[in-house]
Every structure is written in C-alpha cells, then in structure tokens.
PDB file of C-alpha atoms in Angstrom:
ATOM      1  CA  UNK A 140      14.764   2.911  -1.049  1.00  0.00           C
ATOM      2  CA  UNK A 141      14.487   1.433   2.877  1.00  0.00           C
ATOM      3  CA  UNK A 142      13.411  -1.355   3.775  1.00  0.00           C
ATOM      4  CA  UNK A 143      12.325  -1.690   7.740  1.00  0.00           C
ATOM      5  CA  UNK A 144      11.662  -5.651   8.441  1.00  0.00           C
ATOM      6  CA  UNK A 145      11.677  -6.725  11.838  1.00  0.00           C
ATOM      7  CA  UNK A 146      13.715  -3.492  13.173  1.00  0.00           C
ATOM      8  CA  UNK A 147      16.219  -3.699  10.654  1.00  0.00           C
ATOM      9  CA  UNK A 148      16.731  -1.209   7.928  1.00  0.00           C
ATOM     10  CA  UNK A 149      18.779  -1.924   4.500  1.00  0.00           C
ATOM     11  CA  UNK A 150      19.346   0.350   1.999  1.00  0.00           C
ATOM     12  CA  UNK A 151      18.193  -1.467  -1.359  1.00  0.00           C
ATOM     13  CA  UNK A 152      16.338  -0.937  -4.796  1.00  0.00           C
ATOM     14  CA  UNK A 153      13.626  -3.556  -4.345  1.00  0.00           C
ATOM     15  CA  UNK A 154      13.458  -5.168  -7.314  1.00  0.00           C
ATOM     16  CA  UNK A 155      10.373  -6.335  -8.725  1.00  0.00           C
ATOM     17  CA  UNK A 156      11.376 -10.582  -7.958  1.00  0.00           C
ATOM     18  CA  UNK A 157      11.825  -9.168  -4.027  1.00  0.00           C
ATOM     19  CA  UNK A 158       8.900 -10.345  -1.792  1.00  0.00           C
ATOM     20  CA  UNK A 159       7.299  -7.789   0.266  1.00  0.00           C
ATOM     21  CA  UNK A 160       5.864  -9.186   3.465  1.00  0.00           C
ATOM     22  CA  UNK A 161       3.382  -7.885   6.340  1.00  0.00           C
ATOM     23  CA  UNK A 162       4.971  -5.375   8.858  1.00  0.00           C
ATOM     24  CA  UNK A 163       7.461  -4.361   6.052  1.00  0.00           C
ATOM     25  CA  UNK A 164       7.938  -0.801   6.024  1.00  0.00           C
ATOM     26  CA  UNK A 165       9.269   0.814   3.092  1.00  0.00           C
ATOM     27  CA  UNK A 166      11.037   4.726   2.625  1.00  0.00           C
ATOM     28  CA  UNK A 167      11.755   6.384  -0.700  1.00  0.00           C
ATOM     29  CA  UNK A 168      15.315   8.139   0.313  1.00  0.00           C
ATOM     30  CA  UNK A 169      15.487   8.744  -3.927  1.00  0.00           C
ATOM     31  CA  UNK A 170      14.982  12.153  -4.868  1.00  0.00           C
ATOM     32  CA  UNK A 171      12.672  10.654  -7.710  1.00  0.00           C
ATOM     33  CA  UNK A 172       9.049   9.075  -7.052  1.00  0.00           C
ATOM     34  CA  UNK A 173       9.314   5.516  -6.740  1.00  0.00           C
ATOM     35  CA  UNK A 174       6.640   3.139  -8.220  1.00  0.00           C
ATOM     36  CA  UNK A 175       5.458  -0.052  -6.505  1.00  0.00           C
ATOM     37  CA  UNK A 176       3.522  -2.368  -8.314  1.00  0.00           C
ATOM     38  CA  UNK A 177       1.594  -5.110  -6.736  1.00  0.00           C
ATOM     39  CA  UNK A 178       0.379  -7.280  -9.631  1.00  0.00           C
ATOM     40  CA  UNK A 179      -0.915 -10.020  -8.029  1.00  0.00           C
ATOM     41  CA  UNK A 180      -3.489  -7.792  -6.021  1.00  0.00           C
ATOM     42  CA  UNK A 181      -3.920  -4.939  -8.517  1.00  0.00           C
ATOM     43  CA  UNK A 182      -2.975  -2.419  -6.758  1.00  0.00           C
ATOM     44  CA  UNK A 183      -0.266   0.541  -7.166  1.00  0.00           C
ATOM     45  CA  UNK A 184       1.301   3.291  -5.211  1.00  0.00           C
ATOM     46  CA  UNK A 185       3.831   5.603  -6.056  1.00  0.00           C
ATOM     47  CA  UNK A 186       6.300   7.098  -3.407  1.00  0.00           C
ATOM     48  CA  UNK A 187       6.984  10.560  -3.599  1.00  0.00           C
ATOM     49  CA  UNK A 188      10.683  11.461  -2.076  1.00  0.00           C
ATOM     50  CA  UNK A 189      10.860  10.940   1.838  1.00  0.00           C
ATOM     51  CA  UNK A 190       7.186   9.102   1.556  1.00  0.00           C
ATOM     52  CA  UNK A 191       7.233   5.964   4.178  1.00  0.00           C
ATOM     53  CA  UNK A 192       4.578   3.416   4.566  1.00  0.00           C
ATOM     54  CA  UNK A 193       3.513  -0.091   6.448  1.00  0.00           C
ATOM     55  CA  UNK A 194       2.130  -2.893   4.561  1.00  0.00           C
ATOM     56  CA  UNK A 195      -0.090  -4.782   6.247  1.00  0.00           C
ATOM     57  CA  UNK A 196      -3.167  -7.441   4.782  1.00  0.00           C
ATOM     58  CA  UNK A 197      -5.961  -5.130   4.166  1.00  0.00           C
ATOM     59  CA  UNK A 198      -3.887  -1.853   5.298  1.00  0.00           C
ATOM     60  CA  UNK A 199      -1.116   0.627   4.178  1.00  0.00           C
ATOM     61  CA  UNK A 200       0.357   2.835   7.193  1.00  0.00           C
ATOM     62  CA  UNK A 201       1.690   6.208   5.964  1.00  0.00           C
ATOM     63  CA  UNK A 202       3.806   7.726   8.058  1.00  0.00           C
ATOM     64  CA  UNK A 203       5.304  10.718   5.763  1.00  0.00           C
ATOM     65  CA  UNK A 204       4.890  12.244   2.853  1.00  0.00           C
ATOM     66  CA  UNK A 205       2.955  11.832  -0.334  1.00  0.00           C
ATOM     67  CA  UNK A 206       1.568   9.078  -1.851  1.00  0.00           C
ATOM     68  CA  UNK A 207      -0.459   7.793  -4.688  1.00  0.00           C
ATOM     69  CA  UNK A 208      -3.067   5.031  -4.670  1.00  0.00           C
ATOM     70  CA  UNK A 209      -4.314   3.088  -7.219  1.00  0.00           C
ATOM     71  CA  UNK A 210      -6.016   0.222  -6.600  1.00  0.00           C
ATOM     72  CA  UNK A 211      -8.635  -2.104  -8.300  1.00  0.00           C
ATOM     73  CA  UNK A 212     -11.719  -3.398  -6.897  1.00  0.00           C
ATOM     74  CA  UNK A 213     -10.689  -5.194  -3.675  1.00  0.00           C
ATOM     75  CA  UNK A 214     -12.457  -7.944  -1.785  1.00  0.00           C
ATOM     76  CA  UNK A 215     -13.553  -7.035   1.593  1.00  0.00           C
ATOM     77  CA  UNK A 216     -12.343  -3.415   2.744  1.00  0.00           C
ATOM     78  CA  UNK A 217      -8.564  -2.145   2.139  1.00  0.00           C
ATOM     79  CA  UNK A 218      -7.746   0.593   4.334  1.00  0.00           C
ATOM     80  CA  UNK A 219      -4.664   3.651   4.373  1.00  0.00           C
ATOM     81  CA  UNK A 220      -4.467   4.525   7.773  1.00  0.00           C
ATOM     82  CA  UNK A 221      -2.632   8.615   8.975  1.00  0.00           C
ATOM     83  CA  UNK A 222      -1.210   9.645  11.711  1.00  0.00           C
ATOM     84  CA  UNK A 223      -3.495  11.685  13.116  1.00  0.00           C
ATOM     85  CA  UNK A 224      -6.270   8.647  13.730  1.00  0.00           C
ATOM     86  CA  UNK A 225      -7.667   8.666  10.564  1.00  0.00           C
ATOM     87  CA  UNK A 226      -8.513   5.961   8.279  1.00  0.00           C
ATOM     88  CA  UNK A 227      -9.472   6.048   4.769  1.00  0.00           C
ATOM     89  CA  UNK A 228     -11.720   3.240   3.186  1.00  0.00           C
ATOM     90  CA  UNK A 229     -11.127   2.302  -0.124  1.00  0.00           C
ATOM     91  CA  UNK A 230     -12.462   0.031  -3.075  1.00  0.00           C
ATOM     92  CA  UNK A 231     -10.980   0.600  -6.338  1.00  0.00           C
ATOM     93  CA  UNK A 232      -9.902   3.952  -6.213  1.00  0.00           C
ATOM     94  CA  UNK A 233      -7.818   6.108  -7.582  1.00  0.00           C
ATOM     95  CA  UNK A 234      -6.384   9.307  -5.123  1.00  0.00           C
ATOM     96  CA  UNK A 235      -3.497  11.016  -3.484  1.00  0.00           C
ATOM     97  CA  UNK A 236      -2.461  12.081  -0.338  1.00  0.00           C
ATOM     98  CA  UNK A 237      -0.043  14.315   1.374  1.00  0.00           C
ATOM     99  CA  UNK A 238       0.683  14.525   4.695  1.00  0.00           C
ATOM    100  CA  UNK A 239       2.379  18.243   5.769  1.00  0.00           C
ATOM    101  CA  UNK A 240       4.691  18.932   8.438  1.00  0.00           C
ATOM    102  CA  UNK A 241       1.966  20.484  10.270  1.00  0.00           C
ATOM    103  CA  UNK A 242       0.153  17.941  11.252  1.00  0.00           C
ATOM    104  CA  UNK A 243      -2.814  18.494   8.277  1.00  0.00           C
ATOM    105  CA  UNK A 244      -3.029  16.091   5.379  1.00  0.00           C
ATOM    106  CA  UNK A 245      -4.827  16.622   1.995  1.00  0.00           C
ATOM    107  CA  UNK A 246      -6.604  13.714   0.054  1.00  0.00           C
ATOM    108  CA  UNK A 247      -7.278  14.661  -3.833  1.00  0.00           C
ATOM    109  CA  UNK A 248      -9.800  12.385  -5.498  1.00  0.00           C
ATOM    110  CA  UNK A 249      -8.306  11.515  -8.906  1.00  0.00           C
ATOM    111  CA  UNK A 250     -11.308   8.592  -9.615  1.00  0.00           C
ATOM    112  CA  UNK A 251     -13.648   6.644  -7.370  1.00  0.00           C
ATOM    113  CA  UNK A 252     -14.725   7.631  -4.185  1.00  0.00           C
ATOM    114  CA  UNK A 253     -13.656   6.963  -0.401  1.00  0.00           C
ATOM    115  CA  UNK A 254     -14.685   7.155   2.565  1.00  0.00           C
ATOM    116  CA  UNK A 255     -12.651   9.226   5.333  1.00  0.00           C
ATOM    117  CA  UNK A 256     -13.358   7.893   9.151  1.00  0.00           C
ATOM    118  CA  UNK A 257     -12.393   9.943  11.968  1.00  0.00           C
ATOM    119  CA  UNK A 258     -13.447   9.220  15.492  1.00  0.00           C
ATOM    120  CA  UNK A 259     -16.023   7.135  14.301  1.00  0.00           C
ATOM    121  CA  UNK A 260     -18.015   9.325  11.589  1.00  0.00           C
ATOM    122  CA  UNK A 261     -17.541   8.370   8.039  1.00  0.00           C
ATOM    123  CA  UNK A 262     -17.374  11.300   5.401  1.00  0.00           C
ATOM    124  CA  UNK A 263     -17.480  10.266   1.915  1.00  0.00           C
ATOM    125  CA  UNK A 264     -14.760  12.097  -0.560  1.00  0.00           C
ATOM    126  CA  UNK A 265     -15.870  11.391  -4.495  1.00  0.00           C
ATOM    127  CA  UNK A 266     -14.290  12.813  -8.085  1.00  0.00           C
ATOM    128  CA  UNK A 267     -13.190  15.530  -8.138  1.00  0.00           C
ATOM    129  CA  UNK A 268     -13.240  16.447  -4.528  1.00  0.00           C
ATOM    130  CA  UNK A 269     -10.454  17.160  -2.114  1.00  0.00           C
ATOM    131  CA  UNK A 270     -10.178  16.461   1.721  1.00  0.00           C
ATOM    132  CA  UNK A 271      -8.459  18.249   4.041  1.00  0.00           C
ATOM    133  CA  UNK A 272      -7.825  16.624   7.590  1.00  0.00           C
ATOM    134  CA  UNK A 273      -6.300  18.363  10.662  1.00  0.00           C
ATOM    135  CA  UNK A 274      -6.179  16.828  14.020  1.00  0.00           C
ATOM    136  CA  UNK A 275      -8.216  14.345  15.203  1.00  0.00           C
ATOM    137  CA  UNK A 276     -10.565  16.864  17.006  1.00  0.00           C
ATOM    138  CA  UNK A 277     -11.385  18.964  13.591  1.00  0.00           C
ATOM    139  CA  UNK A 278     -13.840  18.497  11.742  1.00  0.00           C
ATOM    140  CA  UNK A 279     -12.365  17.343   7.617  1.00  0.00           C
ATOM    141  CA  UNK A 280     -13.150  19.860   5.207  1.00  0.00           C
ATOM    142  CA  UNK A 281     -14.580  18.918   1.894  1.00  0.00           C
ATOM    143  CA  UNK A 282     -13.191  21.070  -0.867  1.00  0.00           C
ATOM    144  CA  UNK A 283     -15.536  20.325  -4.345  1.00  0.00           C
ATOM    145  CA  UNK A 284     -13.592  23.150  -5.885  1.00  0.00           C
ATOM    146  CA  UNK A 285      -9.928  21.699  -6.185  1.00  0.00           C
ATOM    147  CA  UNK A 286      -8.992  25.692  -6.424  1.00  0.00           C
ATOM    148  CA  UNK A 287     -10.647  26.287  -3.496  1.00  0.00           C
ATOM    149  CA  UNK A 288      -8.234  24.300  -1.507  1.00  0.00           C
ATOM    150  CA  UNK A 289      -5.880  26.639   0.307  1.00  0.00           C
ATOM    151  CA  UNK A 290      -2.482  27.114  -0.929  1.00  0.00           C
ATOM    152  CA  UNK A 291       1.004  25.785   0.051  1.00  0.00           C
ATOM    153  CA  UNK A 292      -0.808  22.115   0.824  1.00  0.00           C
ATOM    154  CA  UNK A 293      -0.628  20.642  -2.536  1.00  0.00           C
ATOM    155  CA  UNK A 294       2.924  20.670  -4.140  1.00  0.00           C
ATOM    156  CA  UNK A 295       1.971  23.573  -7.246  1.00  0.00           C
ATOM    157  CA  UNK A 296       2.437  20.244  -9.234  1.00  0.00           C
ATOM    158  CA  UNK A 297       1.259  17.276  -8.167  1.00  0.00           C
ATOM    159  CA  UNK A 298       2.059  15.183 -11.489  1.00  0.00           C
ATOM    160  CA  UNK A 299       5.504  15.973 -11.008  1.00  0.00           C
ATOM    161  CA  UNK A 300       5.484  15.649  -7.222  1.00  0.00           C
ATOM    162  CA  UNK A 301       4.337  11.818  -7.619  1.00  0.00           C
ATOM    163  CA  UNK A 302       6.314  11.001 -10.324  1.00  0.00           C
ATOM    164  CA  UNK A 303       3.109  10.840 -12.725  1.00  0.00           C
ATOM    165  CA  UNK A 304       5.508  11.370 -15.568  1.00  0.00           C
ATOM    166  CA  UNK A 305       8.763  10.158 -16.724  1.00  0.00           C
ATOM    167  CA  UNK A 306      10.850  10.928 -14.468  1.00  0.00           C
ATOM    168  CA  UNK A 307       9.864   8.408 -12.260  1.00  0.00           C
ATOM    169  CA  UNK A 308      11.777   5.243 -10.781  1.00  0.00           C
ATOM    170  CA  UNK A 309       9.454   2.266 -11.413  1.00  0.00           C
ATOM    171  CA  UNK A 310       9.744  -0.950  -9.606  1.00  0.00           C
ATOM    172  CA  UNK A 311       7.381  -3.420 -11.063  1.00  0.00           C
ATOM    173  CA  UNK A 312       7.297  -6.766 -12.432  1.00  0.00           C
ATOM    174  CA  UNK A 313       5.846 -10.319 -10.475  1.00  0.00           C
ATOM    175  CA  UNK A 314       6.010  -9.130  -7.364  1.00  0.00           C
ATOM    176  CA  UNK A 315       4.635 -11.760  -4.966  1.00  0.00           C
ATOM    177  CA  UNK A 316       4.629  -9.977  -2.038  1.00  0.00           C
ATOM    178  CA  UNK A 317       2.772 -11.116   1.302  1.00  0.00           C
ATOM    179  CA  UNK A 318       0.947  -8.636   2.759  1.00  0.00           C
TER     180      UNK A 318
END
C-alpha cells in the first residue's frame, strides 16, 4: 500500500491504529484486494490491485481502478467523485466501480441505490442495475440486465477481482481516521 500525504509517498501496510486524514491518498501496489475499514463512520471499501483514491470529509476521489463501497446510512450527502466529471451520490449503499483504461467506468449496484450526476442531471442507478459512464459529453447508460452489459468492462469475476473472498488483505480494526 501508498500512502500520498502532503506530496510525499511511503510505502507502508496501514495498519488499522494508523490515522487516515483529509487529502490522504491511498494506492493498493499489492497484487491482493486490500480492505479498509472505517469503523467509526461505518463505512468500507475494498481496493482492488492498482486502485487509488482521495479521502476527503464527505468525498472519496478515485483515480484508478476498482473499488468497492459499502457504506451505512450517512448524515448529509457522501459523495465518490471520477475522473471524467462525474459524481456519484450515495446514502448507505452498497456498489462497485471500475474505471477502464479507456476512459469509460462501470458502476454495479450490489444494494441500495445512487444517484449518478453528470453535468448537472442526476440519473438514479438502483439493485440490480449497472451504469456505464463514458465521457463527460455521453449520455450514462443504464443496464437493468447485468448480462446485458457489454463485455471486457467487468473483470469475468468481480468477487475475486475485489477481494470479496479470502484471499483478500484486510486492514481493519479502530481506525480513527480524519477525513
């Protein structure tokens, strides 16, 4: 794992006693997902290999990769924000995301339901659906048949791609992080 704080990077397993702070931007470099468990908020997000994100209060930046997010009811609005200008609103939700080297990303709805915003128009994405978003001029595409969903965009196994079984690093514990 890599930590970013303040422009400098260290190489380091983040145990779960290590505060995370606002700005902190963190990199799986593992070849295993990586589980980060924010107990004090209730939320969780797993890393898949190469995934890298921003914490900030009320917002997660990912940069690359996929991602898992779990989170329990929040109090106001939590965001994830992409790359291509798009920001997903969420409120105890369950879903995951990749973004592809192309420049799309796919959201899969695992529980809950968010809402995708993209130059100002909010689309709602609910169980079981799946989102795909291109760049910030097209349209997102609501799949409602996860088969549907055209191929190569979704690792064949997601479960295994985000670590949703045991072969997964977890980091969890106390964590008071600040963010």
């Amino acid at each position: 794992m890599v930590l970013d704080r303040t422009g400098k990077r260290s190489e380091l397993s983040l145990p779960p006693e290590y505060s995370l702070y606002d700005s902190d931007i963190i990199e799986n470099t593992g070849k295993k997902p990586a589980i980060v468990h924010e107990i004090k908020k209730g939320h969780k997000f797993t890393l898949a290999p190469s995934a890298r994100v921003k914490l900030n209060d009320q917002m997660l930046t990912l940069y690359q990769g996929g991602t898992r997010f779990e989170f329990k009811k929040v109090h106001g609005e939590f965001k994830v924000v992409l790359p291509n200008s798009v920001s997903l609103g969420i409120r105890g939700t369950d879903f995951v995301v990749v973004l592809n080297p192309d420049g799309q990303s796919v959201v899969k709805m695992l529980e809950g339901e968010i809402i995708i915003t993209q130059e100002g128009k909010g689309t709602p994405l609910k169980t079981p659906e799946s989102a795909l978003i291109g760049p910030a001029s097209a349209p997102v595409k609501i799949f409602t048949d996860p088969d549907k969903l055209p191929a190569g965009l979704l690792p064949e196994s997601v479960s295994d791609f985000l670590g949703l079984g045991s072969d997964s690093k977890t980091m969890e514990g106390t964590r008071q992080s600040h963010y």
